[in-house]
Amino acid sequence: MKSIKKMVLVSAFAGTCLTTHAQATPPAIPADPAIEANIRQWLQRMTLEQKIGQMCEITIDVVSDLETSREKGFCLSEAMLDTVIGKYKVGSLLNVPLGVAQKKEKWAEAIKQIQEKSMKEIGIPCIYGVDQIHGTTYTLDGTMFPQGINMGATFNRELTRKSAEISAYETKAGCIPWTFAPVVDLGRDPRWARMWENYGEDCYVNTEMGVSAVKGFQGEDPNRIGAYHVAACMKHYMGYGVPVSGKDRTPSSISRSDMREKHFAPFLAAVRHGALSVMVNSGVDNGLPFHANRELLTEWLKEDLNWDGLIVTDWADINNLCTRDHIAATKKEAIKIAINAGIDMSMVPYEVSFCDYLKELVEEGEVSMERIDDAVARVLRLKYRLGLFDNPYWDIKKYDKFGSKEFAAVALQAAEESEVLLKNDAHTLPIAKGKKILLTGPNANSMRCLNGGWSYSWQGHVADDYTQAYHTIYEALCEKYGKENIIYEPGVTYAPYKNDNWWEENKPEIEKSVAAAAQADIIIACIGENSYCETPGNLTDLTLSENQRNLVKALAATGKPIVLVLNQGRPRIINDIEPLAKAVVNIMLPSNYGGDALANLLAGDANFSGKMPFTYPRLINALATYDYKPCENMGQMGGNYNYDSVMDIQWPFGFGLSYTNYKYNNLSNCSKLILQI
Ligand code: BGC
């Protein structure tokens, strides 16, 4: 059941009523006495080195035999396992081997080897974490779902829960127990390269979707994560989506009320619904890195909410306190600051000096034994809750629904519900069968573009190598309308991948598309962005590329009706070409079934129902979110001081058309509605 209005109305109220009396707050997750007794026993008999090892997380690259892997496929290095697990007692590993998705059998084999080593050397299982961001990102042949921003556009909690449940099942099919998802950053700055990873700009939508995803990932009982579920890791705590410069991992300046009411809201709700872990925002807010912020980490999250879950850093972020932020003179001091602020596990991730430094800090009295025991208890608790002590690895044969048609149908439904119809003048859509279609633009025949980042690889650049089973927009339209009715002439193409050059385009061939338009009844221009992820996705101009805008302008001159299909991770500015189009569909990043979904929608075999999860800007100096203040939209004041301030946006939050006409009447007073919710 979709209820967009309810979501919007209560947004401003989310996350406000929080008690400050820790004693009075019931535990966010009820403690399990048997688990707690086991933890106490471990803490009594573990050495300091063993305890610190549990707080350390290393990337799989460090324990990989890279040379042999290059020749024969991925394999681990026994010698490095001896150092990392044998000597340093490291309790957690992360990331995908060799930087690309692996078969589930390969995963299971590697994790079995890691777990056997861990149980032999430490007697405590390792916890392996992976970024399964939109479905099984890193397990080949699994089910990919639309990116978070698309799931936000569905406004469908149940679909979000189901997609997380399927992703958990398929993650477990590779013996992996922990996913670094869901992403509940509020994407409130359209310049930001990670806009597409979360559920949009609104705290309530992120809260509802985040909670649904946690339930889907973890199942009903956070103390007993079953065979088909994984531990969720909410990220990135918090306020990551509003960097002042618009660039990834650059400082924010968030007011206390926005932090409390908006950015904190999804974490508050998810923790209350049993979220087992949280990853910290890499950034700096009002001068203080989040990884050093004791108030936000320990007070707000652990004490105020009486939450016994685990806080893990993001990639290398303790080191960053020294090398990037300069709030610590040495790496050792950075560790002291972060652990004392409330970090339980450091995603180091390339070396083990964290263990040596932290040991020295404890011996010097700079970090208390109490803090270490608290952090280790949280790590062990997570491992017990996941059942890893009893089953550090398992037989993967029972996961026979992996990559099934049943799962694919849910991903297709999600893609259909997530693509947003923004304009449909003169009923240009649906396009009748038998029409000749010119398909153009750099995104028309690319699985990489449909998927975006976190797809088979971090930057998503290898997606086309692994997705032969799925349809690009071109292939899906050929299936739907017949190949003879589709003229494919891209006009603009992206340059081949080299050093994260996602924005580069080849020399345009616009004249070829224009010539081809003569044969067509209608033009579908698939424009937008190529895939990128995190900091490499930074940009300095949000305007859509000049080549792509020129392509649309040249095609408009032919007089043929144009449908714009926007396939992009963030809203690129298109105010000069939007008036040239009869219809506009914002498909964002709908993933492997996004081409089929689009074909169904364009043909009218499915109806549009997606709504904008963010405000689409019209002008670069007018970036906005829907929850602006009255003074931002007041027209011109009378008198001498004729200030003016108007919201000038392309499409508002919540906007989305369909093939159905709706008439609203007899609306009742808003305050009454709020009371009913
Ligand atoms: C990202 C996180 C991710 C982590 C581990 C970081 O660079 O910011 O979102 O979970 O890497 O891969």
XYZ file of C-alpha atoms and ligand atoms in Angstrom:
689
model
C 0.000 0.000 0.000
C 1.501 3.317 -0.972
C 0.790 6.338 1.125
C 2.892 9.186 -0.100
C 0.813 11.853 1.585
C 1.113 10.369 5.020
C 4.851 10.123 4.626
C 5.233 13.749 3.667
C 2.950 15.086 6.343
C 4.659 13.483 9.264
C 8.222 14.144 8.126
C 8.760 17.125 10.303
C 7.738 15.152 13.353
C 10.009 12.166 12.946
C 12.651 11.588 15.544
C 11.719 14.276 18.014
C 10.565 12.556 21.186
C 13.703 11.062 22.607
C 14.303 10.647 26.284
C 17.628 11.785 27.678
C 17.476 9.489 30.720
C 19.391 6.371 29.764
C 18.322 4.495 32.903
C 14.675 4.975 32.065
C 15.069 3.773 28.478
C 14.319 0.112 27.912
C 16.997 -1.685 25.878
C 16.603 -1.113 22.140
C 17.210 -4.838 21.678
C 16.323 -7.024 24.679
C 19.441 -8.787 25.935
C 19.526 -12.568 25.616
C 20.738 -13.983 28.976
C 22.512 -16.982 27.413
C 24.401 -14.770 24.962
C 25.340 -12.331 27.726
C 26.637 -15.173 29.936
C 28.815 -16.443 27.076
C 30.180 -12.954 26.459
C 31.078 -12.550 30.146
C 32.975 -15.828 30.067
C 34.899 -14.825 26.969
C 35.814 -11.445 28.432
C 37.214 -13.145 31.535
C 39.473 -15.478 29.638
C 40.580 -13.426 26.618
C 43.980 -11.750 26.552
C 44.262 -8.063 25.709
C 45.663 -8.970 22.263
C 42.719 -11.260 21.570
C 40.285 -8.566 22.611
C 41.879 -5.912 20.432
C 41.954 -8.304 17.466
C 38.160 -8.499 17.672
C 37.987 -4.747 17.190
C 39.999 -4.845 13.981
C 38.620 -5.252 10.455
C 40.898 -5.889 7.477
C 40.170 -5.992 3.754
C 40.299 -9.358 2.002
C 43.091 -8.069 -0.289
C 45.501 -8.278 2.643
C 44.954 -12.035 3.055
C 44.664 -12.819 -0.668
C 47.309 -14.556 -2.724
C 47.100 -12.016 -5.495
C 49.635 -13.611 -7.802
C 47.994 -17.047 -7.871
C 44.556 -15.408 -7.925
C 45.425 -13.570 -11.120
C 46.327 -16.845 -12.825
C 43.847 -19.307 -11.352
C 41.017 -17.301 -9.854
C 40.678 -16.041 -6.326
C 42.529 -17.779 -3.490
C 43.675 -16.838 -0.008
C 47.252 -16.644 1.258
C 47.915 -19.101 4.119
C 50.914 -17.034 5.201
C 48.869 -13.844 5.494
C 46.063 -15.668 7.289
C 48.724 -16.792 9.766
C 49.713 -13.187 10.396
C 46.299 -11.570 10.377
C 44.212 -14.222 12.124
C 46.938 -16.363 13.728
C 49.140 -13.625 15.157
C 46.910 -10.553 15.368
C 43.639 -12.407 16.103
C 41.759 -10.123 13.720
C 38.032 -10.661 14.149
C 36.557 -9.276 10.934
C 37.245 -9.155 7.207
C 35.467 -7.242 4.477
C 35.172 -6.468 0.827
C 35.046 -8.395 -2.404
C 38.040 -10.440 -3.575
C 39.927 -8.918 -6.528
C 37.432 -6.068 -6.645
C 34.767 -7.950 -8.626
C 31.706 -10.052 -7.802
C 32.359 -13.757 -7.195
C 30.265 -16.887 -7.618
C 28.528 -17.969 -4.425
C 30.573 -21.194 -4.412
C 33.787 -19.165 -4.466
C 32.585 -17.055 -1.572
C 31.586 -20.110 0.438
C 34.951 -21.765 -0.155
C 36.916 -18.686 0.952
C 34.763 -18.082 4.005
C 35.041 -21.714 5.096
C 38.827 -21.392 4.976
C 38.744 -18.128 6.948
C 36.397 -19.569 9.555
C 38.404 -22.761 10.011
C 41.462 -20.614 10.634
C 39.592 -18.353 13.057
C 38.113 -21.190 15.060
C 41.493 -22.932 15.258
C 43.522 -19.852 16.174
C 41.075 -17.835 18.275
C 38.088 -20.087 18.946
C 35.922 -17.157 17.855
C 34.427 -16.982 14.361
C 35.293 -14.151 11.999
C 32.509 -11.809 10.895
C 32.688 -11.109 7.175
C 31.040 -7.943 5.842
C 30.179 -7.031 2.255
C 28.475 -4.107 0.522
C 25.415 -5.822 -0.912
C 23.959 -2.438 -1.693
C 21.150 -3.034 -4.181
C 20.627 -6.751 -4.063
C 23.579 -9.091 -4.262
C 26.029 -6.556 -5.644
C 29.007 -8.816 -5.124
C 27.619 -12.336 -5.667
C 27.446 -13.308 -9.330
C 24.114 -14.471 -10.774
C 22.197 -13.161 -7.790
C 19.263 -10.761 -7.992
C 20.028 -7.085 -8.366
C 17.396 -4.593 -7.261
C 16.994 -0.951 -8.229
C 19.293 1.375 -6.295
C 18.072 2.981 -3.066
C 16.911 6.153 -4.785
C 14.573 4.062 -6.961
C 13.294 2.124 -3.960
C 12.544 5.535 -2.414
C 10.538 6.423 -5.531
C 8.354 3.337 -5.081
C 7.250 4.644 -1.666
C 6.569 0.980 -1.048
C 7.725 -0.337 2.299
C 6.727 -3.931 1.653
C 8.678 -4.066 -1.595
C 11.716 -2.656 0.177
C 11.376 -5.287 2.909
C 11.055 -8.061 0.344
C 14.060 -6.868 -1.653
C 16.194 -6.847 1.503
C 14.935 -10.313 2.431
C 15.948 -11.664 -0.975
C 19.293 -9.932 -0.776
C 19.868 -11.466 2.680
C 19.006 -14.935 1.374
C 21.379 -14.620 -1.565
C 24.118 -13.133 0.617
C 23.816 -16.076 2.998
C 24.055 -18.368 -0.039
C 27.709 -17.304 -0.185
C 28.229 -17.838 3.590
C 28.342 -14.074 4.226
C 26.521 -12.975 7.404
C 26.789 -9.159 7.352
C 25.833 -6.505 4.798
C 26.803 -2.840 4.867
C 23.271 -1.734 4.072
C 20.741 -0.141 4.174
C 21.929 3.336 3.284
C 19.749 5.919 5.024
C 21.710 9.071 4.344
C 19.334 11.794 3.325
C 20.250 12.743 -0.237
C 19.598 16.429 0.162
C 22.265 17.860 -2.121
C 21.795 16.856 -5.762
C 25.460 17.505 -6.514
C 26.529 14.730 -4.157
C 27.931 11.623 -5.864
C 26.083 9.283 -3.470
C 22.559 10.705 -3.983
C 21.415 7.420 -5.524
C 22.469 5.128 -2.696
C 19.755 6.248 -0.282
C 15.996 6.724 -0.329
C 15.939 10.405 -1.235
C 15.805 13.698 0.576
C 13.107 13.064 3.159
C 13.812 11.757 6.646
C 10.478 9.985 6.931
C 10.885 8.087 3.672
C 14.425 7.101 4.700
C 13.130 6.077 8.102
C 10.304 3.938 6.764
C 12.407 2.337 4.040
C 15.356 1.880 6.381
C 13.239 0.102 8.967
C 11.640 -2.056 6.268
C 15.067 -2.992 4.921
C 16.353 -3.858 8.403
C 13.362 -6.143 8.937
C 13.949 -7.752 5.560
C 17.657 -8.267 6.160
C 17.454 -9.434 9.758
C 14.069 -11.130 10.085
C 11.946 -10.846 13.197
C 14.337 -11.572 16.072
C 17.587 -9.578 16.294
C 18.916 -12.018 18.900
C 18.550 -14.964 16.545
C 19.343 -14.118 12.950
C 18.240 -17.217 11.076
C 19.792 -19.140 8.209
C 18.209 -16.892 5.582
C 18.956 -13.527 7.141
C 21.969 -11.304 7.725
C 22.922 -8.516 10.119
C 22.180 -5.066 8.727
C 24.590 -2.151 9.038
C 22.826 1.209 8.860
C 24.991 3.835 7.253
C 26.432 6.378 7.251
C 25.844 7.762 10.754
C 24.865 10.578 9.994
C 24.268 13.709 7.938
C 26.452 12.416 5.101
C 24.154 13.761 2.368
C 24.653 17.484 2.911
C 28.315 18.334 2.270
C 28.665 22.112 1.937
C 30.748 21.804 -1.231
C 28.493 19.103 -2.678
C 31.532 16.822 -2.886
C 31.835 13.435 -1.234
C 33.500 13.242 2.206
C 33.790 16.999 2.565
C 32.562 18.907 5.631
C 28.978 19.644 6.508
C 27.520 22.288 8.753
C 24.348 20.795 10.136
C 22.210 22.625 12.668
C 21.448 20.740 15.850
C 17.750 20.663 15.056
C 18.282 19.265 11.551
C 20.689 16.694 12.946
C 18.264 15.585 15.615
C 15.004 15.764 13.697
C 16.105 14.740 10.216
C 19.458 12.979 9.962
C 19.094 11.035 13.213
C 15.515 9.924 12.529
C 16.247 6.837 10.361
C 18.891 5.594 12.791
C 16.674 6.153 15.787
C 13.840 4.154 14.252
C 16.057 1.381 12.895
C 17.843 0.927 16.196
C 14.478 0.666 17.911
C 13.561 -1.998 15.378
C 16.638 -4.035 16.190
C 19.304 -2.844 13.721
C 22.443 -4.645 14.867
C 25.173 -2.352 13.588
C 25.905 1.144 12.342
C 28.703 2.515 10.140
C 29.933 6.046 10.779
C 29.928 8.949 8.303
C 33.434 9.650 6.985
C 32.880 13.397 7.096
C 33.446 16.334 9.404
C 30.541 18.321 10.805
C 30.908 21.810 12.235
C 34.627 21.180 12.510
C 34.476 17.821 14.286
C 34.881 14.493 12.449
C 32.004 12.113 13.172
C 34.534 9.448 14.112
C 35.699 11.640 16.981
C 32.267 12.764 18.153
C 31.615 11.080 21.510
C 28.295 12.836 21.946
C 26.819 11.451 18.725
C 28.369 7.998 18.943
C 28.207 7.151 22.615
C 25.559 9.432 24.066
C 22.926 9.645 21.329
C 23.250 6.150 19.971
C 24.439 3.871 22.750
C 23.429 5.567 25.998
C 20.257 7.456 25.119
C 18.839 4.550 23.157
C 20.281 1.885 25.460
C 21.492 0.110 22.319
C 23.949 -2.769 22.595
C 24.824 -2.978 18.875
C 28.135 -2.411 17.128
C 29.613 0.787 15.694
C 32.104 0.243 12.868
C 34.137 2.966 11.175
C 34.031 3.612 7.474
C 37.093 2.886 5.307
C 40.343 4.067 6.963
C 38.519 6.737 8.896
C 40.498 6.461 12.106
C 43.687 7.107 10.163
C 41.915 10.010 8.500
C 41.640 11.773 11.865
C 45.391 12.141 11.656
C 46.334 12.128 7.980
C 43.347 14.080 6.614
C 41.651 16.014 9.404
C 44.735 16.741 11.511
C 42.892 16.525 14.796
C 45.390 13.899 15.945
C 49.156 14.249 15.705
C 49.737 10.529 15.166
C 47.853 7.435 14.070
C 48.027 6.249 17.653
C 46.388 9.405 18.966
C 43.696 9.040 16.295
C 42.924 5.550 17.615
C 42.662 6.877 21.149
C 40.219 9.611 20.097
C 38.022 7.302 18.030
C 37.848 4.401 20.486
C 37.150 6.748 23.378
C 34.446 8.428 21.300
C 32.656 5.074 20.986
C 33.998 3.219 17.937
C 33.875 -0.552 18.495
C 35.500 -1.804 15.312
C 37.999 -0.126 12.993
C 37.730 -0.804 9.253
C 41.450 -0.204 9.130
C 41.637 -1.810 6.404
C 45.139 -2.436 4.985
C 47.398 -3.215 7.949
C 47.377 -4.287 11.582
C 49.266 -1.521 13.385
C 45.874 -0.572 14.884
C 46.271 -3.629 17.141
C 49.751 -2.680 18.357
C 48.855 0.958 18.984
C 45.634 0.171 20.780
C 47.458 -2.297 23.053
C 49.971 0.419 23.950
C 47.149 2.871 24.620
C 45.500 0.465 27.054
C 48.790 -0.258 28.788
C 49.432 3.483 29.101
C 45.986 4.044 30.588
C 44.834 6.216 27.644
C 42.020 3.838 26.733
C 40.320 2.063 29.619
C 39.909 -1.689 29.876
C 36.245 -1.012 30.454
C 35.947 0.622 27.008
C 37.762 -2.305 25.389
C 35.487 -4.816 27.113
C 32.420 -2.874 26.037
C 33.589 -2.805 22.404
C 34.554 -6.496 22.391
C 31.257 -7.454 24.017
C 29.466 -5.707 21.158
C 31.500 -7.596 18.548
C 30.948 -10.953 20.266
C 27.260 -10.213 20.766
C 26.849 -9.640 17.035
C 28.606 -12.926 16.294
C 26.412 -14.793 18.791
C 23.269 -13.174 17.445
C 24.282 -14.369 14.000
C 24.800 -17.898 15.314
C 28.383 -17.877 14.028
C 29.801 -19.675 17.076
C 27.630 -22.706 16.269
C 27.807 -22.364 12.492
C 30.782 -20.317 11.303
C 30.020 -21.539 7.761
C 27.358 -23.750 6.267
C 26.276 -25.921 3.375
C 25.030 -23.616 0.640
C 23.060 -26.250 -1.274
C 19.858 -25.407 0.525
C 19.807 -21.934 -1.034
C 18.074 -23.260 -4.118
C 16.015 -20.110 -4.719
C 19.215 -18.111 -5.396
C 18.796 -16.130 -8.631
C 15.321 -17.627 -9.153
C 12.484 -16.393 -11.354
C 10.508 -15.727 -8.187
C 13.164 -13.245 -7.028
C 13.484 -11.735 -10.502
C 9.755 -10.968 -10.540
C 10.140 -8.879 -7.379
C 13.076 -6.974 -8.889
C 11.036 -6.275 -12.035
C 8.108 -5.056 -9.958
C 10.445 -2.781 -8.012
C 11.884 -1.364 -11.227
C 8.404 -0.721 -12.631
C 7.214 0.992 -9.464
C 10.344 3.136 -9.316
C 10.425 4.764 -12.742
C 8.774 8.163 -12.572
C 6.698 9.769 -15.317
C 7.436 13.492 -15.136
C 5.770 14.799 -18.269
C 3.342 13.395 -20.794
C 2.033 16.124 -23.089
C -0.747 15.243 -25.469
C -0.724 11.619 -24.289
C 2.547 10.980 -26.099
C 2.885 7.881 -23.947
C 2.064 5.050 -24.104
C 3.653 4.360 -27.486
C 1.482 2.119 -29.601
C 2.849 -1.109 -31.053
C 3.820 -0.775 -34.707
C 5.335 2.715 -34.316
C 8.873 3.217 -35.594
C 11.096 4.344 -32.736
C 14.465 6.050 -32.973
C 16.387 5.068 -29.864
C 19.259 7.388 -29.143
C 21.558 8.663 -26.404
C 24.553 7.160 -24.596
C 22.435 5.261 -22.049
C 20.275 3.383 -24.546
C 22.267 0.172 -24.759
C 24.222 -0.153 -21.520
C 23.703 -2.373 -18.493
C 26.393 -0.343 -16.740
C 24.233 2.773 -17.003
C 21.103 0.999 -15.776
C 22.934 -0.317 -12.720
C 25.173 2.529 -11.570
C 27.914 2.068 -8.955
C 28.135 -0.857 -6.492
C 27.297 -3.228 -9.324
C 29.660 -6.192 -9.749
C 32.478 -3.768 -8.923
C 32.729 -0.638 -6.809
C 32.527 1.737 -9.769
C 30.066 -0.498 -11.631
C 32.240 -0.312 -14.743
C 32.313 -4.054 -15.498
C 28.536 -4.566 -15.361
C 28.171 -5.290 -19.078
C 30.531 -8.296 -18.719
C 28.215 -10.001 -16.224
C 24.744 -9.107 -17.430
C 24.229 -10.918 -20.732
C 21.106 -12.498 -19.238
C 19.416 -9.100 -18.846
C 18.134 -6.473 -21.226
C 19.449 -3.018 -21.944
C 16.794 -0.478 -22.897
C 17.530 -1.208 -26.550
C 17.130 -4.965 -26.100
C 13.972 -4.573 -24.037
C 12.384 -2.298 -26.641
C 13.313 -4.736 -29.420
C 11.545 -7.485 -27.465
C 8.517 -5.301 -26.899
C 8.123 -3.575 -30.269
C 10.007 -5.932 -32.601
C 13.588 -5.337 -33.697
C 12.411 -4.072 -37.090
C 10.695 -1.140 -35.373
C 13.689 0.084 -33.393
C 16.318 2.236 -35.073
C 19.300 2.492 -32.728
C 21.614 5.432 -33.342
C 23.193 6.681 -30.104
C 24.608 9.995 -31.394
C 26.625 10.368 -28.177
C 28.591 7.562 -26.505
C 30.705 7.286 -23.348
C 34.469 6.811 -23.579
C 35.820 3.370 -22.599
C 36.595 2.986 -18.895
C 39.962 4.328 -17.801
C 40.827 5.574 -14.294
C 37.236 6.293 -13.241
C 36.628 8.637 -16.229
C 32.855 8.125 -16.067
C 32.032 11.595 -17.420
C 34.087 11.383 -20.637
C 32.286 11.047 -23.948
C 33.547 10.096 -27.413
C 33.371 12.536 -30.304
C 29.611 12.911 -30.880
C 27.907 11.685 -34.064
C 24.722 13.667 -33.700
C 24.193 13.974 -37.440
C 23.728 10.189 -37.686
C 20.879 10.290 -35.161
C 19.318 13.254 -36.912
C 19.451 11.426 -40.253
C 17.910 8.316 -38.689
C 15.049 10.382 -37.242
C 13.592 10.741 -40.734
C 12.506 7.076 -40.578
C 10.967 7.318 -37.114
C 7.544 8.218 -35.719
C 8.917 9.030 -32.285
C 12.322 9.516 -30.658
C 13.356 8.072 -27.315
C 16.504 9.804 -26.035
C 18.197 7.921 -23.190
C 20.398 10.473 -21.523
C 22.071 10.941 -18.158
C 25.236 9.598 -16.607
C 27.589 6.672 -16.762
C 28.263 4.721 -13.543
C 30.435 6.047 -10.727
C 30.701 5.574 -6.994
C 31.732 7.708 -4.031
C 34.452 10.345 -4.430
C 35.304 9.559 -8.071
C 31.734 10.640 -8.833
C 32.366 14.239 -7.731
C 31.519 16.887 -10.315
C 31.816 20.610 -10.758
C 28.809 21.232 -12.989
C 25.445 19.590 -12.455
C 24.269 20.536 -15.940
C 23.817 17.550 -18.260
C 26.712 17.168 -20.695
C 26.765 19.584 -23.603
C 26.936 16.765 -26.171
C 23.791 15.174 -24.814
C 21.914 18.462 -24.712
C 23.041 19.209 -28.256
C 21.809 15.803 -29.349
C 18.329 16.522 -27.993
C 18.301 20.023 -29.488
C 19.294 18.742 -32.924
C 16.666 16.020 -32.795
C 14.002 18.492 -31.690
C 14.676 20.454 -34.871
C 13.414 17.449 -36.868
C 9.946 18.064 -35.443
C 9.541 14.452 -34.335
C 8.132 13.974 -30.810
C 10.828 13.319 -28.234
C 10.621 11.236 -25.062
C 13.473 11.898 -22.649
C 14.535 8.961 -20.517
C 16.697 10.173 -17.646
C 19.054 7.400 -16.507
C 21.215 8.981 -13.847
C 22.265 8.801 -10.216
C 21.447 12.424 -9.471
C 19.319 15.073 -11.173
C 21.393 16.624 -13.944
C 20.094 20.019 -14.993
C 18.115 19.931 -18.231
C 16.102 23.164 -18.223
C 17.073 23.997 -21.823
C 15.994 20.663 -23.308
C 13.005 19.792 -21.130
C 10.685 22.132 -23.096
C 11.734 20.330 -26.305
C 10.405 17.000 -25.047
C 6.810 15.805 -25.179
C 7.388 13.280 -22.413
C 9.983 12.725 -19.701
C 10.601 9.567 -17.670
C 13.083 9.579 -14.811
C 14.275 6.000 -14.476
C 17.280 6.875 -12.258
C 19.167 3.585 -11.641
C 16.645 0.754 -11.960
C 19.272 -2.001 -12.396
C 19.053 -5.264 -14.338
C 15.293 -5.281 -14.878
C 15.097 -1.549 -15.525
C 15.087 -1.915 -19.310
C 12.209 -4.408 -19.253
C 10.330 -2.265 -16.756
C 10.704 0.777 -19.001
C 9.505 -1.122 -22.060
C 6.428 -2.318 -20.137
C 5.699 1.217 -18.970
C 6.280 2.914 -22.328
C 4.016 0.403 -24.027
C 1.296 0.828 -21.415
C 1.542 -2.806 -20.323
C 2.283 -1.473 -16.847
C 1.201 1.835 -15.316
C 3.537 4.415 -13.835
C 3.287 4.854 -10.073
C 6.742 6.113 -8.988
C 7.034 9.504 -7.285
C 10.029 11.792 -7.025
C 12.036 10.987 -3.871
C 13.898 14.299 -4.169
C 13.394 17.787 -5.546
C 14.635 18.040 -9.132
C 16.471 21.367 -9.560
C 15.974 23.611 -12.553
C 18.922 25.909 -11.957
C 22.309 25.331 -10.444
C 22.004 28.205 -7.977
C 18.561 27.111 -6.858
C 19.161 23.751 -5.225
C 16.408 22.999 -2.763
C 14.551 20.389 -0.775
C 10.788 20.360 -0.226
C 10.994 21.298 3.438
C 12.037 24.885 2.850
C 10.997 27.788 5.034
C 8.314 30.327 4.041
C 10.965 33.021 3.541
C 12.468 30.928 0.738
C 9.297 31.151 -1.314
C 7.534 34.443 -0.770
C 7.604 36.312 -4.050
C 8.421 39.982 -3.783
C 7.972 42.013 -0.634
C 6.313 45.415 -1.028
C 7.967 48.726 -0.169
C 11.557 49.869 -0.520
C 13.064 46.592 0.483
C 11.745 44.538 -2.390
C 13.538 41.346 -1.437
C 12.401 38.355 -3.313
C 12.862 34.677 -2.888
C 11.132 32.060 -4.959
C 11.503 28.321 -5.232
C 12.404 27.651 -8.819
C 12.448 23.927 -9.355
C 12.007 21.544 -12.273
C 9.925 18.886 -10.507
C 8.947 18.801 -6.848
C 9.454 16.035 -4.318
C 6.538 13.596 -4.472
C 5.710 14.451 -8.103
C 4.886 11.653 -10.517
C 2.230 11.105 -13.169
C 0.541 7.973 -14.386
C -1.783 6.973 -17.226
C -4.703 7.511 -14.885
C -6.296 10.866 -14.067
C -6.955 11.665 -10.428
C -9.223 14.320 -9.052
C -8.729 15.447 -5.453
C -11.640 17.018 -3.625
C -13.177 17.386 -0.193
C -9.726 17.552 1.361
C -9.865 17.899 5.103
C -7.705 20.031 7.330
C -4.059 18.937 7.512
C -3.840 18.999 11.288
C -6.729 16.548 11.471
C -4.911 14.254 9.056
C -1.753 14.354 11.119
C -3.696 13.424 14.223
C -5.143 10.406 12.461
C -1.738 8.997 11.557
C 32.112 3.420 1.780
C 31.148 2.580 2.566
C 31.451 1.105 2.378
C 32.888 0.851 2.753
C 33.278 -0.613 2.648
C 33.545 3.005 1.988
O 34.392 3.628 1.074
O 31.967 4.772 2.142
O 29.834 2.880 2.168
O 30.572 0.340 3.148
O 33.717 1.604 1.889
O 33.350 -1.042 1.352
